[in-house]
Amino acid sequence: MTTNHTLMKLFGMTAAGLTLVLNLASCQQQAKADNPYTDVTFDSTRMYSRLLIESRLQDFYTNKTQVGLNVFDANGNLVKQNAGGPSRLKFDYVVGLVTKAVIEAADYYQDSLFARPWFYSVQDYANTFASQVPVTGGSLDDLNASKMYSSLYDLTAEGAAFAQVADASTHQNSLVAMQRAVQGLADANRTYVIKPEVNQTAAGGWWHKKGYVDQMWLDGQYMGPALLAQLQQYGLHIADEGNDWALITRQFDITWHYLWDTDKQLLWHAFSADPTNSASSCWADPETGRSAEYWGRACGWYFLALVDVLEQMPTDQLYPPTQSSLQNYSTDCRTRLLQYLEELAAGLKARQDEATGCWYQLLAYDGSFSASKYQNKSYSTKYNYLEASASAIFIASYLKAIRLGLLPADEYLPVARKAYQGFVAEFVKQKTDGSYELINSCASAGLGGSNRRDGSAAYYLLGSDVTKITSYTEGKVLGAFILAAVEYERMQARLKEEASGISAVKRDKQSGDKDSRINLAGQPLPESYPIMLFELPGGGSR
């Protein structure tokens, strides 16, 4: 009481005024306790790929299950076990996405010592599960986790970046894993495939999973056909004639025919070739077979799948489309997929949030859309929200497509740059311990299944499995953002190289760690020429 009287006298307050001040202070302390994060302001000199890898590699989630990778030092010594423990870690598409992103980051930064522990973490996981890659095609999701093995195989070949520090078994394990993966895809093509007697137009399309009979989802094109495209360069095929490009292209033809909305310039999430079957009837339109809405992350996987396939596809593959809606598209596989890519890129550009540069969970609506009732139950009102994982995948797709010359930089680089900077401001948060989290991602989403998910707009906001994650980093946004961040950092480095006249930075193997540098004219640069492309947190350079 004496203290309160003193404060009242000192500041000239009434008792009511003092109570208001004390209540406000209490509310502020509670708000700080409820929100342990600090907003991050975008800084063009920061390497966000490294910040997130080193913050979250050991501790992220698959949907709602805590997992992570074991963490090593630069000498390959184990320094920290994964946060979820060994029993929770499985050969899973979410963990596989993270490992794919991390090994690609290690590949790009292979000359930097800080990347070596990343290699060790991926190697540890990959060697553990190489013999468990599915050889059956019941789940395209599970097969997708094997994408990391191609980078591991390349990086551990004789004379490659990590050959001298890799385990003796890693190179061979990676080959075995890829061989198993192509067996799984071959089984999908034999067993879990739409038959002509079910639907001639969709015949040959791969089911998303064995329980989703005669269904093709956008997500599945990243999980299946894009994986098969990646395996082509290793001589791993499923077609008898050793050429899978027509088969890969057909998966995109079928989905584009059924799912591309020419009016909205967006893709519906999925379709069923037999919409009246028990697996599909709760969500598929009985006439068109399509689901009802345009889900951000699903569109993102399709976008990135097109980019990844086009990266590998040669230019001399002719396969005329058989679907009626595709007759004005090219008969050349690569050109046709590029047409799909160009249309989708333009459609997504039109849906970019003007204020933040990010994208919404439901792409056809803005933040004013809400839902409070789903499957005849009432819920607290939830609004459409800017969603982190879809935004990250779009950024990665735009930037990689620009780098590969698939999309024009003058049109789409401003889109990608605005999105990347907005992503950092919206979704990257710093914890009190100095580490970083990624928030506001959708845990999961699907159609049908045991809880009869109906694919309505209300479902993507209120469904039991579509939780908006605000308190931890889920692996799908982590992997997607690492892909996006590395692409952004590559772009920044390339632009700075061009601006400074550097055409290459080569390691001179015969002069120790000395950098041999040449300009665009092939002339050596002076020793004093700055080689730093951007600053790393805490100093250092790449």
Coordinates of C-alpha atoms in Angstrom, one line a residue:
M1 CA 0.0 0.0 0.0
T2 CA 2.8 2.4 0.8
T3 CA 4.4 1.7 -2.6
N4 CA 1.1 2.5 -4.4
H5 CA 0.6 5.7 -2.4
T6 CA 4.1 6.7 -3.2
L7 CA 3.5 6.1 -6.9
M8 CA 0.2 8.0 -6.8
K9 CA 1.9 11.0 -5.2
L10 CA 4.9 10.9 -7.4
F11 CA 2.9 10.8 -10.7
G12 CA -0.2 12.7 -9.5
M13 CA -2.4 9.7 -10.2
T14 CA -5.8 8.7 -8.8
A15 CA -6.3 5.2 -7.5
A16 CA -8.2 4.4 -10.6
G17 CA -5.4 5.7 -12.8
L18 CA -2.8 3.7 -11.0
T19 CA -5.0 0.6 -11.3
L20 CA -5.2 1.1 -15.1
V21 CA -1.4 1.5 -15.4
L22 CA -0.7 -1.7 -13.4
N23 CA -3.3 -3.6 -15.4
L24 CA -1.8 -2.5 -18.6
A25 CA 1.7 -3.5 -17.5
S26 CA 0.3 -6.9 -16.4
C27 CA -1.3 -7.4 -19.8
Q28 CA 1.9 -6.5 -21.6
Q29 CA 3.8 -9.1 -19.5
Q30 CA 1.2 -11.7 -20.2
A31 CA 1.2 -10.9 -24.0
K32 CA 5.0 -11.4 -23.9
A33 CA 4.7 -14.7 -22.2
D34 CA 2.0 -15.8 -24.7
N35 CA 4.1 -14.7 -27.7
P36 CA 7.7 -15.7 -27.1
Y37 CA 8.7 -14.6 -30.6
T38 CA 10.3 -11.4 -31.9
D39 CA 9.5 -10.2 -35.4
V40 CA 12.3 -10.3 -37.9
T41 CA 13.0 -7.4 -40.3
F42 CA 14.3 -8.5 -43.6
D43 CA 18.0 -8.0 -44.0
S44 CA 19.4 -8.5 -47.5
T45 CA 22.9 -9.4 -46.0
R46 CA 21.6 -12.3 -44.0
M47 CA 21.8 -15.9 -45.1
Y48 CA 18.4 -17.2 -44.0
S49 CA 19.0 -20.7 -45.3
R50 CA 21.8 -21.1 -42.8
L51 CA 19.9 -19.5 -40.0
L52 CA 16.9 -21.8 -40.4
I53 CA 19.0 -25.0 -40.9
E54 CA 21.1 -24.4 -37.9
S55 CA 18.1 -23.3 -35.8
R56 CA 15.7 -26.1 -36.7
L57 CA 17.5 -29.1 -38.2
Q58 CA 17.6 -30.9 -34.9
D59 CA 14.0 -30.0 -34.0
F60 CA 11.0 -29.7 -36.3
Y61 CA 7.7 -31.5 -36.7
T62 CA 5.9 -33.7 -39.2
N63 CA 2.4 -32.4 -38.8
K64 CA 2.1 -32.6 -35.0
T65 CA 4.9 -35.0 -34.2
Q66 CA 8.2 -33.7 -33.0
V67 CA 11.2 -35.1 -35.0
G68 CA 14.5 -33.8 -36.3
L69 CA 17.8 -34.9 -37.6
N70 CA 20.9 -35.8 -35.6
V71 CA 23.4 -32.9 -35.6
F72 CA 27.1 -33.3 -36.2
D73 CA 30.2 -31.1 -36.1
A74 CA 32.4 -30.4 -39.0
N75 CA 34.5 -33.5 -38.2
G76 CA 31.5 -35.8 -38.2
N77 CA 31.2 -36.2 -34.5
L78 CA 27.6 -36.4 -33.1
V79 CA 26.9 -33.4 -31.0
K80 CA 23.1 -33.6 -30.5
Q81 CA 20.4 -36.2 -31.0
N82 CA 17.3 -35.3 -32.8
A83 CA 14.6 -33.7 -30.6
G84 CA 12.0 -36.4 -31.2
G85 CA 14.2 -39.4 -30.4
P86 CA 15.1 -42.3 -32.8
S87 CA 11.7 -44.1 -32.4
R88 CA 9.8 -41.3 -34.1
L89 CA 12.0 -40.9 -37.1
K90 CA 10.7 -42.7 -40.1
F91 CA 11.2 -42.7 -43.9
D92 CA 8.6 -40.0 -44.4
Y93 CA 7.9 -37.4 -47.1
V94 CA 8.1 -34.5 -44.6
V95 CA 11.5 -35.5 -43.3
G96 CA 12.6 -36.4 -46.8
L97 CA 11.7 -32.9 -48.0
V98 CA 13.8 -31.3 -45.3
T99 CA 16.8 -33.6 -46.1
K100 CA 16.4 -32.9 -49.8
A101 CA 16.5 -29.2 -49.2
V102 CA 19.4 -29.4 -46.7
I103 CA 21.6 -31.6 -49.0
E104 CA 21.0 -29.2 -51.9
A105 CA 22.0 -26.3 -49.6
A106 CA 25.2 -28.3 -48.6
D107 CA 25.8 -28.8 -52.3
Y108 CA 25.6 -25.1 -53.1
Y109 CA 27.8 -24.2 -50.1
Q110 CA 30.1 -27.2 -50.5
D111 CA 33.3 -25.0 -50.3
S112 CA 32.2 -23.6 -46.9
L113 CA 33.1 -25.6 -43.8
F114 CA 29.8 -24.6 -42.2
A115 CA 28.0 -26.8 -44.7
R116 CA 29.8 -30.0 -43.8
P117 CA 27.7 -30.7 -40.7
W118 CA 24.6 -30.5 -42.9
F119 CA 26.0 -33.2 -45.1
Y120 CA 26.6 -35.4 -42.1
S121 CA 23.1 -35.0 -40.8
V122 CA 21.5 -35.9 -44.1
Q123 CA 23.9 -38.8 -44.7
D124 CA 23.1 -40.2 -41.2
Y125 CA 19.3 -40.2 -42.0
A126 CA 19.8 -41.5 -45.5
N127 CA 22.0 -44.4 -44.6
T128 CA 19.6 -45.4 -41.9
F129 CA 16.6 -45.7 -44.2
A130 CA 18.2 -46.6 -47.6
S131 CA 17.0 -50.2 -47.4
Q132 CA 13.5 -49.1 -46.4
V133 CA 12.6 -47.1 -49.5
P134 CA 9.3 -48.6 -50.6
V135 CA 9.4 -50.9 -53.6
T136 CA 5.6 -50.8 -53.9
G137 CA 3.6 -47.9 -55.2
G138 CA 0.9 -47.6 -52.5
S139 CA 2.0 -44.1 -51.5
L140 CA 3.6 -41.5 -53.8
D141 CA 4.2 -39.4 -50.7
D142 CA 6.5 -42.0 -49.2
L143 CA 8.4 -42.5 -52.4
N144 CA 9.1 -38.8 -52.6
A145 CA 11.4 -38.9 -49.6
S146 CA 14.0 -40.7 -51.8
K147 CA 14.8 -37.6 -53.8
M148 CA 17.6 -36.7 -51.4
Y149 CA 19.6 -39.8 -52.6
S150 CA 20.5 -38.4 -56.0
S151 CA 22.3 -35.4 -54.5
L152 CA 24.0 -37.7 -52.0
Y153 CA 25.1 -40.1 -54.8
D154 CA 26.6 -37.2 -56.8
L155 CA 28.3 -35.6 -53.8
T156 CA 30.0 -38.8 -52.7
A157 CA 31.2 -40.0 -56.1
E158 CA 35.0 -40.3 -56.5
G159 CA 36.4 -36.8 -56.6
A160 CA 33.2 -35.1 -55.6
A161 CA 32.8 -32.5 -52.8
F162 CA 32.1 -34.9 -49.9
A163 CA 33.8 -38.1 -51.2
Q164 CA 36.7 -37.8 -48.7
V165 CA 34.5 -37.3 -45.6
A166 CA 31.5 -39.6 -46.5
D167 CA 30.9 -43.0 -44.9
A168 CA 32.2 -45.7 -47.1
S169 CA 28.7 -47.0 -47.7
T170 CA 26.9 -43.8 -48.6
H171 CA 27.5 -43.8 -52.3
Q172 CA 26.3 -47.4 -52.8
N173 CA 23.4 -47.0 -50.3
S174 CA 22.2 -44.0 -52.4
L175 CA 22.3 -46.0 -55.6
V176 CA 20.4 -48.9 -53.9
A177 CA 17.8 -46.4 -52.6
M178 CA 17.2 -44.9 -56.0
Q179 CA 16.9 -48.4 -57.5
R180 CA 14.3 -49.2 -54.9
A181 CA 12.4 -46.0 -55.6
V182 CA 12.1 -46.7 -59.3
Q183 CA 10.7 -50.2 -58.4
G184 CA 8.1 -48.4 -56.3
L185 CA 7.2 -46.1 -59.2
A186 CA 7.0 -49.1 -61.6
D187 CA 4.6 -50.8 -59.2
A188 CA 2.5 -47.6 -59.0
N189 CA 2.3 -47.6 -62.8
R190 CA 1.2 -51.2 -62.8
T191 CA -1.0 -51.5 -59.8
Y192 CA -2.3 -48.1 -58.6
V193 CA -3.3 -46.6 -61.9
I194 CA -6.5 -45.4 -63.5
K195 CA -7.7 -48.1 -66.0
P196 CA -9.2 -47.3 -69.4
E197 CA -12.4 -49.1 -68.4
V198 CA -12.8 -46.6 -65.5
N199 CA -12.1 -43.5 -67.5
Q200 CA -10.5 -43.4 -70.9
T201 CA -9.5 -39.8 -70.7
A202 CA -7.6 -40.3 -67.4
A203 CA -6.3 -43.7 -68.2
G204 CA -2.7 -44.2 -67.1
G205 CA -2.9 -41.6 -64.3
W206 CA -1.3 -42.6 -61.0
W207 CA -3.5 -42.8 -57.9
H208 CA -2.2 -40.6 -55.1
K209 CA -2.4 -43.4 -52.6
K210 CA -3.8 -46.9 -52.7
G211 CA -6.7 -45.8 -50.4
Y212 CA -7.6 -43.0 -52.7
V213 CA -8.9 -45.1 -55.5
D214 CA -8.8 -43.5 -59.0
Q215 CA -7.9 -40.1 -57.6
M216 CA -5.1 -37.8 -58.8
W217 CA -4.0 -34.9 -56.6
L218 CA -1.9 -31.9 -57.5
D219 CA 0.5 -32.9 -54.7
G220 CA 1.1 -36.3 -56.3
Q221 CA 2.7 -34.8 -59.3
Y222 CA 5.6 -33.5 -57.2
M223 CA 5.8 -36.8 -55.4
G224 CA 5.7 -39.2 -58.3
P225 CA 6.4 -37.9 -61.9
A226 CA 8.9 -35.4 -60.7
L227 CA 10.8 -38.2 -58.9
L228 CA 10.8 -40.3 -62.0
A229 CA 12.2 -37.4 -64.0
Q230 CA 15.0 -37.0 -61.5
L231 CA 15.9 -40.7 -61.8
Q232 CA 16.2 -40.6 -65.6
Q233 CA 19.7 -39.1 -65.4
Y234 CA 20.9 -42.2 -63.6
G235 CA 19.5 -44.6 -66.2
L236 CA 16.7 -45.7 -64.0
H237 CA 13.5 -46.2 -66.0
I238 CA 10.2 -48.0 -65.8
A239 CA 9.1 -48.0 -69.5
D240 CA 10.2 -51.0 -71.5
E241 CA 11.9 -48.8 -74.1
G242 CA 13.9 -47.0 -71.5
N243 CA 12.1 -43.6 -72.1
D244 CA 9.7 -42.4 -69.5
W245 CA 9.1 -38.9 -70.7
A246 CA 5.8 -39.6 -72.4
L247 CA 4.6 -41.4 -69.2
I248 CA 5.7 -38.4 -67.1
T249 CA 4.1 -35.9 -69.4
R250 CA 0.8 -37.9 -69.4
Q251 CA 0.5 -37.4 -65.6
F252 CA 0.6 -33.6 -66.1
D253 CA -1.7 -33.8 -69.2
I254 CA -4.4 -35.6 -67.2
T255 CA -4.2 -33.3 -64.2
W256 CA -4.0 -30.2 -66.3
H257 CA -7.1 -31.3 -68.3
Y258 CA -9.2 -31.9 -65.2
L259 CA -7.9 -29.4 -62.8
W260 CA -6.9 -26.2 -64.6
D261 CA -9.6 -23.5 -64.2
T262 CA -9.2 -21.2 -67.2
D263 CA -11.4 -18.6 -65.7
K264 CA -9.7 -18.3 -62.3
Q265 CA -6.3 -19.2 -63.6
L266 CA -5.8 -21.6 -60.7
L267 CA -5.8 -25.4 -60.2
W268 CA -8.4 -27.3 -58.2
H269 CA -6.8 -29.6 -55.6
A270 CA -7.8 -33.0 -57.0
F271 CA -10.1 -35.0 -59.2
S272 CA -11.5 -38.6 -59.2
A273 CA -11.8 -40.6 -62.4
D274 CA -14.7 -42.3 -60.7
P275 CA -16.4 -39.7 -58.6
T276 CA -19.2 -42.0 -57.3
N277 CA -16.9 -44.5 -55.7
S278 CA -16.8 -44.8 -51.9
A279 CA -13.4 -43.1 -51.6
S280 CA -14.4 -40.0 -53.7
S281 CA -18.2 -39.4 -53.3
C282 CA -17.9 -37.2 -50.3
W283 CA -15.8 -34.6 -52.1
A284 CA -15.8 -35.1 -55.9
D285 CA -18.3 -33.3 -58.1
P286 CA -20.4 -36.1 -59.6
E287 CA -20.2 -34.6 -63.1
T288 CA -16.6 -33.2 -63.3
G289 CA -15.0 -35.4 -60.6
R290 CA -13.2 -32.3 -59.3
S291 CA -12.8 -31.1 -55.8
A292 CA -14.3 -27.7 -54.9
E293 CA -11.4 -25.4 -54.0
Y294 CA -7.9 -24.1 -54.9
W295 CA -5.5 -25.0 -52.0
G296 CA -2.3 -23.0 -51.9
R297 CA 0.2 -25.8 -51.0
A298 CA -1.2 -28.2 -53.6
C299 CA -0.8 -25.6 -56.3
G300 CA 2.7 -25.0 -55.0
W301 CA 3.7 -28.7 -55.3
Y302 CA 2.4 -28.7 -58.9
F303 CA 4.3 -25.5 -59.7
L304 CA 7.6 -26.9 -58.4
A305 CA 7.0 -30.3 -60.0
L306 CA 6.8 -28.6 -63.4
V307 CA 10.0 -26.7 -62.8
D308 CA 11.9 -29.8 -61.6
V309 CA 10.7 -31.9 -64.5
L310 CA 11.6 -29.3 -67.1
E311 CA 15.0 -29.1 -65.5
Q312 CA 15.6 -32.7 -66.6
M313 CA 13.5 -33.1 -69.7
P314 CA 15.2 -33.1 -73.1
T315 CA 13.8 -31.2 -76.1
D316 CA 13.1 -33.9 -78.5
Q317 CA 10.3 -35.8 -76.9
L318 CA 7.1 -35.9 -79.0
Y319 CA 3.9 -37.1 -77.3
P320 CA 0.7 -35.5 -78.6
P321 CA -1.9 -34.9 -75.9
T322 CA -5.0 -37.0 -76.1
Q323 CA -7.3 -34.8 -74.0
S324 CA -9.8 -32.6 -75.8
S325 CA -8.9 -29.4 -73.9
L326 CA -5.2 -29.7 -74.7
Q327 CA -5.4 -29.8 -78.5
N328 CA -4.1 -26.2 -78.8
Y329 CA -1.0 -27.1 -76.8
S330 CA 2.3 -28.3 -78.3
T331 CA 2.9 -31.9 -79.2
D332 CA 6.4 -31.6 -77.8
C333 CA 6.5 -32.7 -74.2
R334 CA 8.9 -30.0 -73.0
T335 CA 7.2 -27.2 -74.8
R336 CA 3.7 -28.3 -73.5
L337 CA 4.8 -28.5 -69.9
L338 CA 6.5 -25.1 -70.3
Q339 CA 3.1 -23.8 -71.5
Y340 CA 1.5 -25.1 -68.3
L341 CA 4.2 -23.5 -66.3
E342 CA 3.7 -20.1 -67.9
E343 CA 0.0 -20.1 -67.4
L344 CA 0.2 -21.2 -63.7
A345 CA 3.0 -18.7 -63.0
A346 CA 0.7 -15.9 -64.4
G347 CA -2.3 -17.1 -62.4
L348 CA -0.4 -17.2 -59.1
K349 CA 1.1 -13.8 -59.8
A350 CA -2.4 -12.4 -59.9
R351 CA -3.2 -13.9 -56.5
Q352 CA -0.1 -12.5 -54.7
D353 CA -1.1 -10.4 -51.7
E354 CA -0.3 -6.8 -52.5
A355 CA 0.6 -5.8 -49.0
T356 CA 2.9 -8.7 -48.0
G357 CA 3.9 -10.4 -51.2
C358 CA 2.7 -13.8 -49.8
W359 CA -0.2 -16.1 -50.6
Y360 CA -3.3 -17.2 -48.8
Q361 CA -4.3 -20.7 -47.7
L362 CA -7.3 -20.5 -50.0
L363 CA -6.1 -18.9 -53.2
A364 CA -9.4 -17.7 -54.5
Y365 CA -10.2 -15.6 -51.5
D366 CA -8.5 -12.9 -49.5
G367 CA -8.3 -12.4 -45.7
S368 CA -11.9 -11.3 -45.4
F369 CA -13.2 -14.8 -46.2
S370 CA -14.2 -16.8 -43.1
A371 CA -15.9 -20.0 -42.0
S372 CA -17.7 -21.0 -38.9
K373 CA -19.6 -24.1 -39.9
Y374 CA -18.2 -27.4 -41.3
Q375 CA -20.0 -30.7 -41.7
N376 CA -23.0 -29.4 -39.8
K377 CA -21.0 -28.4 -36.8
S378 CA -20.4 -24.8 -35.5
Y379 CA -16.9 -23.5 -34.7
S380 CA -15.3 -20.3 -33.7
T381 CA -15.0 -18.2 -36.8
K382 CA -11.7 -18.6 -38.7
Y383 CA -10.5 -16.4 -41.4
N384 CA -8.5 -17.2 -44.5
Y385 CA -4.8 -16.5 -43.7
L386 CA -1.5 -15.9 -45.3
E387 CA 0.0 -19.4 -45.4
A388 CA 3.8 -20.0 -45.0
S389 CA 4.4 -23.3 -46.8
A390 CA 2.6 -22.4 -50.0
S391 CA 4.3 -19.0 -50.1
A392 CA 7.7 -20.7 -49.7
I393 CA 7.1 -23.2 -52.5
F394 CA 5.9 -20.5 -54.8
I395 CA 9.1 -18.5 -54.1
A396 CA 11.3 -21.5 -54.7
S397 CA 9.5 -22.3 -57.9
Y398 CA 9.6 -18.8 -59.3
L399 CA 13.3 -18.3 -58.5
K400 CA 14.4 -21.7 -59.8
A401 CA 12.4 -21.3 -63.0
I402 CA 14.0 -17.9 -63.6
R403 CA 17.5 -19.4 -62.9
L404 CA 16.8 -22.1 -65.5
G405 CA 15.5 -19.7 -68.0
L406 CA 12.0 -21.1 -67.9
L407 CA 10.3 -17.9 -66.9
P408 CA 11.3 -14.3 -67.8
A409 CA 13.2 -12.5 -65.0
D410 CA 11.8 -9.1 -65.9
E411 CA 8.3 -10.3 -65.2
Y412 CA 8.7 -12.6 -62.3
L413 CA 11.8 -11.6 -60.4
P414 CA 10.0 -8.7 -58.8
V415 CA 7.2 -11.1 -57.7
A416 CA 9.7 -13.5 -56.2
R417 CA 11.8 -10.9 -54.5
K418 CA 8.7 -9.2 -52.9
A419 CA 7.5 -12.6 -51.8
Y420 CA 10.8 -13.6 -50.2
Q421 CA 11.2 -10.3 -48.3
G422 CA 7.5 -10.5 -47.2
F423 CA 8.0 -14.1 -46.1
V424 CA 10.8 -13.2 -43.8
A425 CA 8.7 -10.4 -42.3
E426 CA 5.5 -12.5 -41.9
F427 CA 6.7 -16.0 -41.0
V428 CA 10.3 -15.9 -39.7
K429 CA 10.4 -15.3 -35.9
Q430 CA 13.2 -15.2 -33.5
K431 CA 13.0 -17.0 -30.1
T432 CA 14.4 -15.7 -26.9
D433 CA 17.3 -18.2 -27.2
G434 CA 18.3 -16.5 -30.5
S435 CA 17.1 -19.4 -32.7
Y436 CA 14.5 -19.0 -35.4
E437 CA 11.1 -20.6 -36.1
L438 CA 8.7 -20.6 -39.1
I439 CA 5.0 -20.1 -38.2
N440 CA 1.6 -20.0 -39.8
S441 CA 1.8 -23.1 -41.9
C442 CA -1.0 -25.5 -42.5
A443 CA -0.3 -28.9 -40.8
S444 CA -2.0 -31.0 -43.4
A445 CA -4.9 -31.2 -45.8
G446 CA -6.5 -33.9 -48.0
L447 CA -9.7 -35.3 -49.4
G448 CA -11.9 -38.1 -48.2
G449 CA -10.4 -40.6 -45.8
S450 CA -11.8 -41.9 -42.6
N451 CA -13.2 -38.4 -41.6
R452 CA -14.8 -37.8 -45.0
R453 CA -13.0 -34.6 -45.8
D454 CA -15.3 -32.8 -48.2
G455 CA -12.8 -30.3 -49.8
S456 CA -15.0 -27.3 -49.2
A457 CA -13.6 -23.9 -48.4
A458 CA -14.7 -24.4 -44.8
Y459 CA -12.7 -27.6 -44.6
Y460 CA -9.4 -25.9 -45.4
L461 CA -10.0 -23.6 -42.4
L462 CA -11.9 -25.8 -39.9
G463 CA -11.0 -29.4 -40.7
S464 CA -9.5 -31.4 -37.8
D465 CA -6.2 -32.0 -39.8
V466 CA -5.7 -28.5 -41.2
T467 CA -4.5 -26.8 -38.1
K468 CA -2.8 -23.5 -38.6
I469 CA 0.6 -24.0 -36.8
T470 CA 1.7 -21.0 -34.7
S471 CA 4.0 -22.5 -32.0
Y472 CA 6.5 -24.6 -33.8
T473 CA 8.2 -25.2 -37.2
E474 CA 6.6 -27.9 -39.4
G475 CA 8.8 -29.7 -41.8
K476 CA 6.9 -28.9 -45.0
V477 CA 7.5 -25.2 -44.5
L478 CA 11.0 -25.7 -43.3
G479 CA 12.1 -27.7 -46.3
A480 CA 10.3 -25.4 -48.7
F481 CA 11.8 -22.3 -47.2
I482 CA 15.3 -23.7 -47.3
L483 CA 14.8 -24.4 -51.1
A484 CA 13.5 -20.9 -51.5
A485 CA 16.3 -19.3 -49.5
V486 CA 19.1 -21.1 -51.3
E487 CA 17.5 -20.1 -54.7
Y488 CA 17.4 -16.5 -53.4
E489 CA 21.0 -16.6 -52.2
R490 CA 22.1 -18.0 -55.5
M491 CA 20.3 -15.2 -57.4
Q492 CA 21.9 -12.6 -55.1
A493 CA 25.3 -14.0 -55.6
R494 CA 24.9 -14.2 -59.4
L495 CA 23.7 -10.7 -59.6
K496 CA 26.6 -9.4 -57.6
E497 CA 29.0 -11.5 -59.7
E498 CA 27.6 -9.9 -62.8
A499 CA 27.7 -6.4 -61.3
S500 CA 31.3 -6.8 -60.2
G501 CA 32.5 -8.5 -63.4
I502 CA 33.2 -11.9 -61.8
S503 CA 32.2 -14.7 -64.1
A504 CA 33.5 -17.5 -61.9
V505 CA 35.0 -18.2 -58.5
K506 CA 37.1 -21.4 -58.8
R507 CA 39.0 -23.2 -56.1
D508 CA 42.6 -23.7 -57.3
K509 CA 43.3 -27.2 -56.1
Q510 CA 47.1 -26.8 -56.6
S511 CA 47.5 -23.7 -54.6
G512 CA 45.9 -24.8 -51.3
D513 CA 43.0 -22.6 -50.3
K514 CA 43.8 -19.7 -52.6
D515 CA 41.0 -18.5 -54.8
S516 CA 41.6 -18.3 -58.5
R517 CA 39.3 -15.6 -59.9
I518 CA 38.6 -14.5 -63.4
N519 CA 36.4 -11.8 -64.9
L520 CA 33.9 -11.9 -67.8
A521 CA 36.8 -11.5 -70.2
G522 CA 38.8 -14.4 -68.7
Q523 CA 41.4 -12.1 -67.1
P524 CA 42.7 -12.7 -63.6
L525 CA 41.4 -10.4 -60.9
P526 CA 43.9 -8.6 -58.6
E527 CA 44.5 -10.2 -55.2
S528 CA 42.9 -7.2 -53.5
Y529 CA 39.6 -7.7 -55.4
P530 CA 36.8 -8.4 -52.9
I531 CA 35.4 -11.9 -53.1
M532 CA 32.7 -11.6 -50.4
L533 CA 29.3 -11.8 -52.0
F534 CA 27.2 -11.2 -48.9
E535 CA 27.8 -11.2 -45.2
L536 CA 27.0 -14.2 -43.0
P537 CA 25.5 -13.8 -39.6
G538 CA 28.4 -13.3 -37.2
G539 CA 30.9 -12.6 -40.0
G540 CA 32.4 -14.7 -42.7
S541 CA 31.4 -14.8 -46.3
R542 CA 30.4 -17.0 -49.2

